């Protein structure tokens, strides 16, 4: 989620920063250069695998949480526990939250687009669709991001390869949804909410890139503030649409705690470290593992059914997404990518996804 890296465009998405993360995701380098003081105890490949597993299982945790609590309550709990984890790290590192009314107004919009809205939409969607389908819908975030960035960001030029990737990716979406069968047996409302959630991540990322780039604050500070604002937003909305639970089922409650502490809090910190160590290009590859793990978890642990079109369509979606993020090696492209790197150095990351 919570809390995706912009490709030459934007999992989950996506992503905070970017925090969104999943899906879709979803991270970019810190606002200021980071010089590691010591080598991490775990190799980056191990942390990469842990991050992919955390985000992949997030859809299963959302499904489990909604079996005992209302979707808004699941989202509020997720944000509260995620904010607590990031806030603890801010205290340990003695970093302060951003200042200035304008910055906080921009963070309010970013928190809505990158956390409050997509997290809530995924929670509501999983009331009627399998967690496997929600995970695959999250994988469309890079496709939406590329389509939007071609229009909204001047440095992302349309190329035949990117256009082809978009076409292939959305063909994969139609395959997943079984378009040739007239979408029979598919809950259109739940699916639409999951796709809208994945669309929200790149919209939020583009907004952040235009308004908070070069703000002078570290992405850890901005992310903590963003999660805090998103928590406040849900704390205001949730009582209006839900009532206090009369009992607290243990398993769904543990799922919400894990979703927040791991899927939003720890996942962002892992992504933050990966981006600083191996760069955003490698770190964002985690996006391609999320739907695979989400599908495996849903089928193995929740007993969700899986038709042949779902995995085949997911592979097509991921192939299209990968194609939209690849660029030919020529001089003009190199200049564009150099410019993108310069912009990303001053751009807060997107939230963790899903």
GROMACS .gro file of C-alpha atoms in nm:
model
  354
    1UNK     CA    1   0.000   0.000   0.000
    2UNK     CA    2   0.012   0.207   0.235
    3UNK     CA    3   0.221   0.365   0.139
    4UNK     CA    4   0.536   0.232  -0.526
    5UNK     CA    5   0.818   0.413  -0.676
    6UNK     CA    6   0.766   0.625  -0.969
    7UNK     CA    7   0.902   0.458  -1.272
    8UNK     CA    8   0.999   0.697  -1.528
    9UNK     CA    9   0.655   0.731  -1.392
   10UNK     CA   10   0.510   0.621  -1.061
   11UNK     CA   11   0.286   0.018  -0.579
   12UNK     CA   12   0.075   0.096  -0.328
   13UNK     CA   13   0.094   0.233  -0.373
   14UNK     CA   14   0.261   0.202  -0.365
   15UNK     CA   15   0.271   0.347  -0.212
   16UNK     CA   16   0.405   0.690   0.110
   17UNK     CA   17   0.632   0.793   0.048
   18UNK     CA   18   0.560   0.681  -0.187
   19UNK     CA   19   0.404   0.726   0.201
   20UNK     CA   20   0.297   0.428  -0.047
   21UNK     CA   21   0.371   0.204  -0.026
   22UNK     CA   22   0.164  -0.144  -0.256
   23UNK     CA   23   0.098  -0.139  -0.520
   24UNK     CA   24   0.155  -0.043  -0.668
   25UNK     CA   25   0.306   0.128  -0.376
   26UNK     CA   26   0.467   0.341  -0.452
   27UNK     CA   27   0.989   0.515  -0.355
   28UNK     CA   28   1.242   0.771  -0.452
   29UNK     CA   29   1.567   0.880  -0.292
   30UNK     CA   30   1.558   1.092   0.021
   31UNK     CA   31   1.543   1.468  -0.019
   32UNK     CA   32   1.899   1.488   0.106
   33UNK     CA   33   2.184   1.251   0.020
   34UNK     CA   34   2.206   0.961   0.260
   35UNK     CA   35   2.542   0.827   0.367
   36UNK     CA   36   2.506   0.497   0.554
   37UNK     CA   37   2.703   0.498   0.876
   38UNK     CA   38   2.724   0.122   0.893
   39UNK     CA   39   2.642  -0.177   0.680
   40UNK     CA   40   2.291  -0.317   0.744
   41UNK     CA   41   2.280  -0.644   0.932
   42UNK     CA   42   2.069  -0.805   0.657
   43UNK     CA   43   2.172  -0.815   0.293
   44UNK     CA   44   1.952  -0.595   0.075
   45UNK     CA   45   1.824  -0.900  -0.114
   46UNK     CA   46   1.690  -1.046   0.209
   47UNK     CA   47   1.521  -0.717   0.299
   48UNK     CA   48   1.384  -0.698  -0.055
   49UNK     CA   49   1.226  -1.041  -0.011
   50UNK     CA   50   1.082  -0.946   0.329
   51UNK     CA   51   0.932  -0.629   0.182
   52UNK     CA   52   0.774  -0.822  -0.107
   53UNK     CA   53   0.627  -1.073   0.138
   54UNK     CA   54   0.488  -0.804   0.369
   55UNK     CA   55   0.314  -0.618   0.088
   56UNK     CA   56   0.201  -0.938  -0.082
   57UNK     CA   57   0.034  -1.060   0.239
   58UNK     CA   58  -0.125  -0.719   0.301
   59UNK     CA   59  -0.424  -0.807   0.085
   60UNK     CA   60  -0.483  -1.123   0.285
   61UNK     CA   61  -0.460  -0.919   0.608
   62UNK     CA   62  -0.713  -0.667   0.472
   63UNK     CA   63  -0.954  -0.951   0.396
   64UNK     CA   64  -0.907  -1.096   0.744
   65UNK     CA   65  -0.952  -0.756   0.907
   66UNK     CA   66  -1.279  -0.685   0.730
   67UNK     CA   67  -1.419  -1.016   0.859
   68UNK     CA   68  -1.439  -0.860   1.204
   69UNK     CA   69  -1.441  -0.483   1.154
   70UNK     CA   70  -1.582  -0.225   0.916
   71UNK     CA   71  -1.353  -0.121   0.628
   72UNK     CA   72  -1.304   0.230   0.769
   73UNK     CA   73  -1.210   0.080   1.105
   74UNK     CA   74  -0.956  -0.148   0.938
   75UNK     CA   75  -0.804   0.148   0.757
   76UNK     CA   76  -0.797   0.366   1.069
   77UNK     CA   77  -0.628   0.090   1.268
   78UNK     CA   78  -0.379   0.031   0.988
   79UNK     CA   79  -0.284   0.399   0.973
   80UNK     CA   80  -0.267   0.437   1.351
   81UNK     CA   81  -0.030   0.144   1.399
   82UNK     CA   82   0.178   0.241   1.094
   83UNK     CA   83   0.209   0.598   1.218
   84UNK     CA   84   0.319   0.473   1.559
   85UNK     CA   85   0.606   0.274   1.406
   86UNK     CA   86   0.730   0.562   1.191
   87UNK     CA   87   0.687   0.809   1.478
   88UNK     CA   88   0.904   0.590   1.701
   89UNK     CA   89   1.180   0.596   1.441
   90UNK     CA   90   1.147   0.975   1.409
   91UNK     CA   91   1.198   1.005   1.785
   92UNK     CA   92   1.499   0.773   1.783
   93UNK     CA   93   1.657   0.963   1.495
   94UNK     CA   94   1.558   1.295   1.652
   95UNK     CA   95   1.397   1.420   1.334
   96UNK     CA   96   1.127   1.684   1.348
   97UNK     CA   97   0.804   1.705   1.158
   98UNK     CA   98   0.782   1.962   0.875
   99UNK     CA   99   0.678   2.319   0.948
  100UNK     CA  100   0.475   2.572   0.754
  101UNK     CA  101   0.106   2.593   0.674
  102UNK     CA  102   0.159   2.545   0.300
  103UNK     CA  103   0.359   2.226   0.352
  104UNK     CA  104   0.092   2.081   0.580
  105UNK     CA  105  -0.184   2.169   0.336
  106UNK     CA  106   0.000   1.982   0.061
  107UNK     CA  107   0.057   1.691   0.299
  108UNK     CA  108  -0.317   1.684   0.371
  109UNK     CA  109  -0.394   1.632   0.003
  110UNK     CA  110  -0.110   1.380  -0.033
  111UNK     CA  111  -0.233   1.187   0.272
  112UNK     CA  112  -0.580   1.161   0.121
  113UNK     CA  113  -0.461   1.048  -0.224
  114UNK     CA  114  -0.181   0.818  -0.111
  115UNK     CA  115  -0.316   0.671   0.211
  116UNK     CA  116  -0.669   0.746   0.328
  117UNK     CA  117  -0.845   0.698  -0.008
  118UNK     CA  118  -0.665   0.393  -0.154
  119UNK     CA  119  -0.642   0.209   0.179
  120UNK     CA  120  -1.016   0.259   0.234
  121UNK     CA  121  -1.106   0.159  -0.121
  122UNK     CA  122  -0.906  -0.163  -0.098
  123UNK     CA  123  -1.072  -0.245   0.234
  124UNK     CA  124  -1.421  -0.188   0.090
  125UNK     CA  125  -1.340  -0.374  -0.232
  126UNK     CA  126  -1.240  -0.686  -0.043
  127UNK     CA  127  -1.587  -0.713   0.105
  128UNK     CA  128  -1.700  -0.842  -0.235
  129UNK     CA  129  -1.392  -0.951  -0.430
  130UNK     CA  130  -1.113  -1.199  -0.348
  131UNK     CA  131  -0.785  -1.073  -0.205
  132UNK     CA  132  -0.614  -1.226  -0.509
  133UNK     CA  133  -0.806  -0.997  -0.745
  134UNK     CA  134  -0.736  -0.694  -0.525
  135UNK     CA  135  -0.363  -0.772  -0.536
  136UNK     CA  136  -0.367  -0.797  -0.913
  137UNK     CA  137  -0.564  -0.471  -0.946
  138UNK     CA  138  -0.293  -0.306  -0.736
  139UNK     CA  139  -0.038  -0.414  -0.998
  140UNK     CA  140  -0.205  -0.182  -1.250
  141UNK     CA  141  -0.075   0.122  -1.061
  142UNK     CA  142   0.241   0.156  -1.276
  143UNK     CA  143   0.020   0.149  -1.588
  144UNK     CA  144  -0.204   0.426  -1.457
  145UNK     CA  145   0.105   0.615  -1.348
  146UNK     CA  146   0.271   0.596  -1.687
  147UNK     CA  147  -0.047   0.704  -1.865
  148UNK     CA  148  -0.088   1.002  -1.632
  149UNK     CA  149   0.278   1.104  -1.633
  150UNK     CA  150   0.286   1.117  -2.012
  151UNK     CA  151   0.026   1.391  -1.982
  152UNK     CA  152   0.120   1.562  -1.656
  153UNK     CA  153   0.501   1.540  -1.649
  154UNK     CA  154   0.690   1.696  -1.936
  155UNK     CA  155   1.002   1.484  -1.883
  156UNK     CA  156   0.811   1.161  -1.952
  157UNK     CA  157   0.794   1.147  -2.329
  158UNK     CA  158   0.563   0.901  -2.505
  159UNK     CA  159   0.753   0.635  -2.696
  160UNK     CA  160   0.639   0.337  -2.898
  161UNK     CA  161   0.765   0.105  -2.626
  162UNK     CA  162   0.569   0.283  -2.352
  163UNK     CA  163   0.252   0.302  -2.556
  164UNK     CA  164   0.285  -0.067  -2.637
  165UNK     CA  165   0.338  -0.142  -2.269
  166UNK     CA  166   0.022   0.046  -2.177
  167UNK     CA  167  -0.178  -0.141  -2.438
  168UNK     CA  168  -0.041  -0.480  -2.329
  169UNK     CA  169  -0.096  -0.399  -1.961
  170UNK     CA  170  -0.458  -0.303  -2.001
  171UNK     CA  171  -0.515  -0.606  -2.222
  172UNK     CA  172  -0.395  -0.804  -1.922
  173UNK     CA  173  -0.650  -0.626  -1.704
  174UNK     CA  174  -0.929  -0.728  -1.941
  175UNK     CA  175  -0.797  -1.085  -1.931
  176UNK     CA  176  -0.802  -1.091  -1.551
  177UNK     CA  177  -1.158  -0.958  -1.550
  178UNK     CA  178  -1.278  -1.206  -1.815
  179UNK     CA  179  -1.400  -0.941  -2.057
  180UNK     CA  180  -1.484  -1.198  -2.328
  181UNK     CA  181  -1.738  -1.353  -2.089
  182UNK     CA  182  -1.907  -1.020  -2.027
  183UNK     CA  183  -1.749  -0.995  -1.679
  184UNK     CA  184  -1.990  -1.265  -1.561
  185UNK     CA  185  -1.951  -1.364  -1.196
  186UNK     CA  186  -1.748  -1.052  -1.126
  187UNK     CA  187  -1.849  -0.792  -0.871
  188UNK     CA  188  -1.807  -0.477  -1.075
  189UNK     CA  189  -1.839  -0.242  -0.776
  190UNK     CA  190  -1.564  -0.409  -0.575
  191UNK     CA  191  -1.336  -0.440  -0.877
  192UNK     CA  192  -1.390  -0.076  -0.971
  193UNK     CA  193  -1.296   0.032  -0.617
  194UNK     CA  194  -0.974  -0.173  -0.630
  195UNK     CA  195  -0.881  -0.024  -0.968
  196UNK     CA  196  -0.964   0.326  -0.845
  197UNK     CA  197  -0.740   0.265  -0.543
  198UNK     CA  198  -0.451   0.173  -0.772
  199UNK     CA  199  -0.521   0.486  -0.979
  200UNK     CA  200  -0.512   0.703  -0.667
  201UNK     CA  201  -0.145   0.623  -0.601
  202UNK     CA  202   0.002   0.777  -0.920
  203UNK     CA  203  -0.232   1.077  -0.894
  204UNK     CA  204  -0.100   1.134  -0.545
  205UNK     CA  205   0.259   1.080  -0.653
  206UNK     CA  206   0.231   1.339  -0.930
  207UNK     CA  207   0.077   1.584  -0.684
  208UNK     CA  208   0.359   1.526  -0.435
  209UNK     CA  209   0.619   1.563  -0.707
  210UNK     CA  210   0.474   1.897  -0.813
  211UNK     CA  211   0.422   2.042  -0.465
  212UNK     CA  212   0.669   1.892  -0.218
  213UNK     CA  213   0.977   1.831  -0.431
  214UNK     CA  214   1.273   2.022  -0.295
  215UNK     CA  215   1.094   2.106   0.031
  216UNK     CA  216   1.414   2.051   0.227
  217UNK     CA  217   1.265   1.789   0.459
  218UNK     CA  218   1.373   1.426   0.464
  219UNK     CA  219   1.128   1.174   0.327
  220UNK     CA  220   1.116   1.012   0.671
  221UNK     CA  221   0.991   1.339   0.819
  222UNK     CA  222   0.744   1.397   0.536
  223UNK     CA  223   0.619   1.040   0.553
  224UNK     CA  224   0.563   1.056   0.926
  225UNK     CA  225   0.366   1.377   0.884
  226UNK     CA  226   0.168   1.232   0.593
  227UNK     CA  227   0.072   0.920   0.786
  228UNK     CA  228  -0.023   1.133   1.085
  229UNK     CA  229  -0.253   1.349   0.872
  230UNK     CA  230  -0.407   1.042   0.706
  231UNK     CA  231  -0.477   0.897   1.051
  232UNK     CA  232  -0.651   1.218   1.156
  233UNK     CA  233  -0.856   1.216   0.834
  234UNK     CA  234  -0.979   0.862   0.903
  235UNK     CA  235  -1.036   0.940   1.270
  236UNK     CA  236  -1.278   1.213   1.159
  237UNK     CA  237  -1.456   1.010   0.892
  238UNK     CA  238  -1.483   0.670   1.061
  239UNK     CA  239  -1.729   0.767   1.340
  240UNK     CA  240  -1.959   0.921   1.078
  241UNK     CA  241  -2.004   0.592   0.892
  242UNK     CA  242  -1.947   0.326   1.157
  243UNK     CA  243  -2.033   0.258   1.519
  244UNK     CA  244  -1.799   0.132   1.788
  245UNK     CA  245  -1.760  -0.246   1.777
  246UNK     CA  246  -1.952  -0.428   2.049
  247UNK     CA  247  -1.683  -0.696   2.061
  248UNK     CA  248  -1.327  -0.726   1.936
  249UNK     CA  249  -1.254  -1.048   1.745
  250UNK     CA  250  -0.892  -1.141   1.814
  251UNK     CA  251  -0.782  -1.274   1.473
  252UNK     CA  252  -0.915  -0.977   1.270
  253UNK     CA  253  -0.765  -0.741   1.531
  254UNK     CA  254  -0.423  -0.906   1.500
  255UNK     CA  255  -0.457  -0.879   1.122
  256UNK     CA  256  -0.516  -0.503   1.149
  257UNK     CA  257  -0.220  -0.462   1.386
  258UNK     CA  258   0.006  -0.656   1.148
  259UNK     CA  259  -0.129  -0.463   0.849
  260UNK     CA  260  -0.040  -0.133   1.014
  261UNK     CA  261   0.281  -0.212   1.200
  262UNK     CA  262   0.427  -0.428   0.923
  263UNK     CA  263   0.246  -0.341   0.599
  264UNK     CA  264   0.256   0.035   0.654
  265UNK     CA  265   0.520   0.113   0.919
  266UNK     CA  266   0.797  -0.144   0.880
  267UNK     CA  267   0.743  -0.173   0.504
  268UNK     CA  268   0.812   0.196   0.457
  269UNK     CA  269   1.130   0.177   0.663
  270UNK     CA  270   1.251  -0.124   0.462
  271UNK     CA  271   1.174   0.054   0.137
  272UNK     CA  272   1.343   0.370   0.264
  273UNK     CA  273   1.661   0.173   0.331
  274UNK     CA  274   1.650  -0.012  -0.001
  275UNK     CA  275   1.611   0.309  -0.200
  276UNK     CA  276   1.906   0.463  -0.017
  277UNK     CA  277   2.122   0.153  -0.068
  278UNK     CA  278   2.043   0.019  -0.414
  279UNK     CA  279   1.847   0.306  -0.574
  280UNK     CA  280   1.481   0.350  -0.672
  281UNK     CA  281   1.503   0.147  -0.993
  282UNK     CA  282   1.598  -0.175  -0.813
  283UNK     CA  283   1.378  -0.103  -0.512
  284UNK     CA  284   1.067  -0.053  -0.725
  285UNK     CA  285   1.103  -0.401  -0.873
  286UNK     CA  286   0.928  -0.527  -0.559
  287UNK     CA  287   0.606  -0.417  -0.732
  288UNK     CA  288   0.624  -0.719  -0.962
  289UNK     CA  289   0.634  -0.971  -0.678
  290UNK     CA  290   0.335  -0.834  -0.485
  291UNK     CA  291   0.053  -0.982  -0.702
  292UNK     CA  292   0.230  -1.318  -0.716
  293UNK     CA  293   0.254  -1.340  -0.337
  294UNK     CA  294  -0.097  -1.198  -0.289
  295UNK     CA  295  -0.241  -1.462  -0.522
  296UNK     CA  296  -0.050  -1.748  -0.359
  297UNK     CA  297  -0.155  -1.632  -0.010
  298UNK     CA  298  -0.521  -1.593  -0.104
  299UNK     CA  299  -0.542  -1.936  -0.265
  300UNK     CA  300  -0.338  -2.125  -0.005
  301UNK     CA  301  -0.459  -1.963   0.317
  302UNK     CA  302  -0.808  -1.833   0.235
  303UNK     CA  303  -0.910  -2.102  -0.012
  304UNK     CA  304  -0.997  -1.848  -0.282
  305UNK     CA  305  -1.072  -1.991  -0.624
  306UNK     CA  306  -0.850  -1.913  -0.919
  307UNK     CA  307  -0.949  -1.944  -1.285
  308UNK     CA  308  -0.689  -1.975  -1.558
  309UNK     CA  309  -0.748  -1.618  -1.675
  310UNK     CA  310  -0.639  -1.465  -1.345
  311UNK     CA  311  -0.270  -1.571  -1.339
  312UNK     CA  312  -0.239  -1.538  -1.718
  313UNK     CA  313  -0.384  -1.189  -1.708
  314UNK     CA  314  -0.160  -1.097  -1.414
  315UNK     CA  315   0.150  -1.199  -1.611
  316UNK     CA  316   0.034  -0.984  -1.904
  317UNK     CA  317  -0.029  -0.689  -1.670
  318UNK     CA  318   0.319  -0.716  -1.518
  319UNK     CA  319   0.480  -0.752  -1.862
  320UNK     CA  320   0.306  -0.436  -1.980
  321UNK     CA  321   0.404  -0.250  -1.663
  322UNK     CA  322   0.767  -0.355  -1.705
  323UNK     CA  323   0.762  -0.243  -2.067
  324UNK     CA  324   0.631   0.103  -1.977
  325UNK     CA  325   0.924   0.149  -1.740
  326UNK     CA  326   1.197   0.037  -1.979
  327UNK     CA  327   1.364   0.281  -2.216
  328UNK     CA  328   1.603   0.235  -2.507
  329UNK     CA  329   1.965   0.332  -2.451
  330UNK     CA  330   2.028   0.633  -2.667
  331UNK     CA  331   2.155   0.984  -2.607
  332UNK     CA  332   1.819   1.155  -2.593
  333UNK     CA  333   1.686   0.895  -2.353
  334UNK     CA  334   1.995   0.926  -2.136
  335UNK     CA  335   1.937   1.300  -2.110
  336UNK     CA  336   1.576   1.242  -2.010
  337UNK     CA  337   1.673   0.983  -1.749
  338UNK     CA  338   1.943   1.211  -1.609
  339UNK     CA  339   1.680   1.481  -1.569
  340UNK     CA  340   1.446   1.236  -1.401
  341UNK     CA  341   1.717   1.134  -1.154
  342UNK     CA  342   1.776   1.498  -1.071
  343UNK     CA  343   1.406   1.553  -1.010
  344UNK     CA  344   1.371   1.239  -0.800
  345UNK     CA  345   1.657   1.343  -0.572
  346UNK     CA  346   1.443   1.637  -0.464
  347UNK     CA  347   1.114   1.447  -0.463
  348UNK     CA  348   0.966   1.274  -0.162
  349UNK     CA  349   0.898   0.906  -0.222
  350UNK     CA  350   0.553   0.768  -0.277
  351UNK     CA  351   0.375   0.566  -0.005
  352UNK     CA  352   0.417   0.203   0.055
  353UNK     CA  353   0.177  -0.012  -0.131
  354UNK     CA  354  -0.077  -0.146  -0.105
   0.00000   0.00000   0.00000
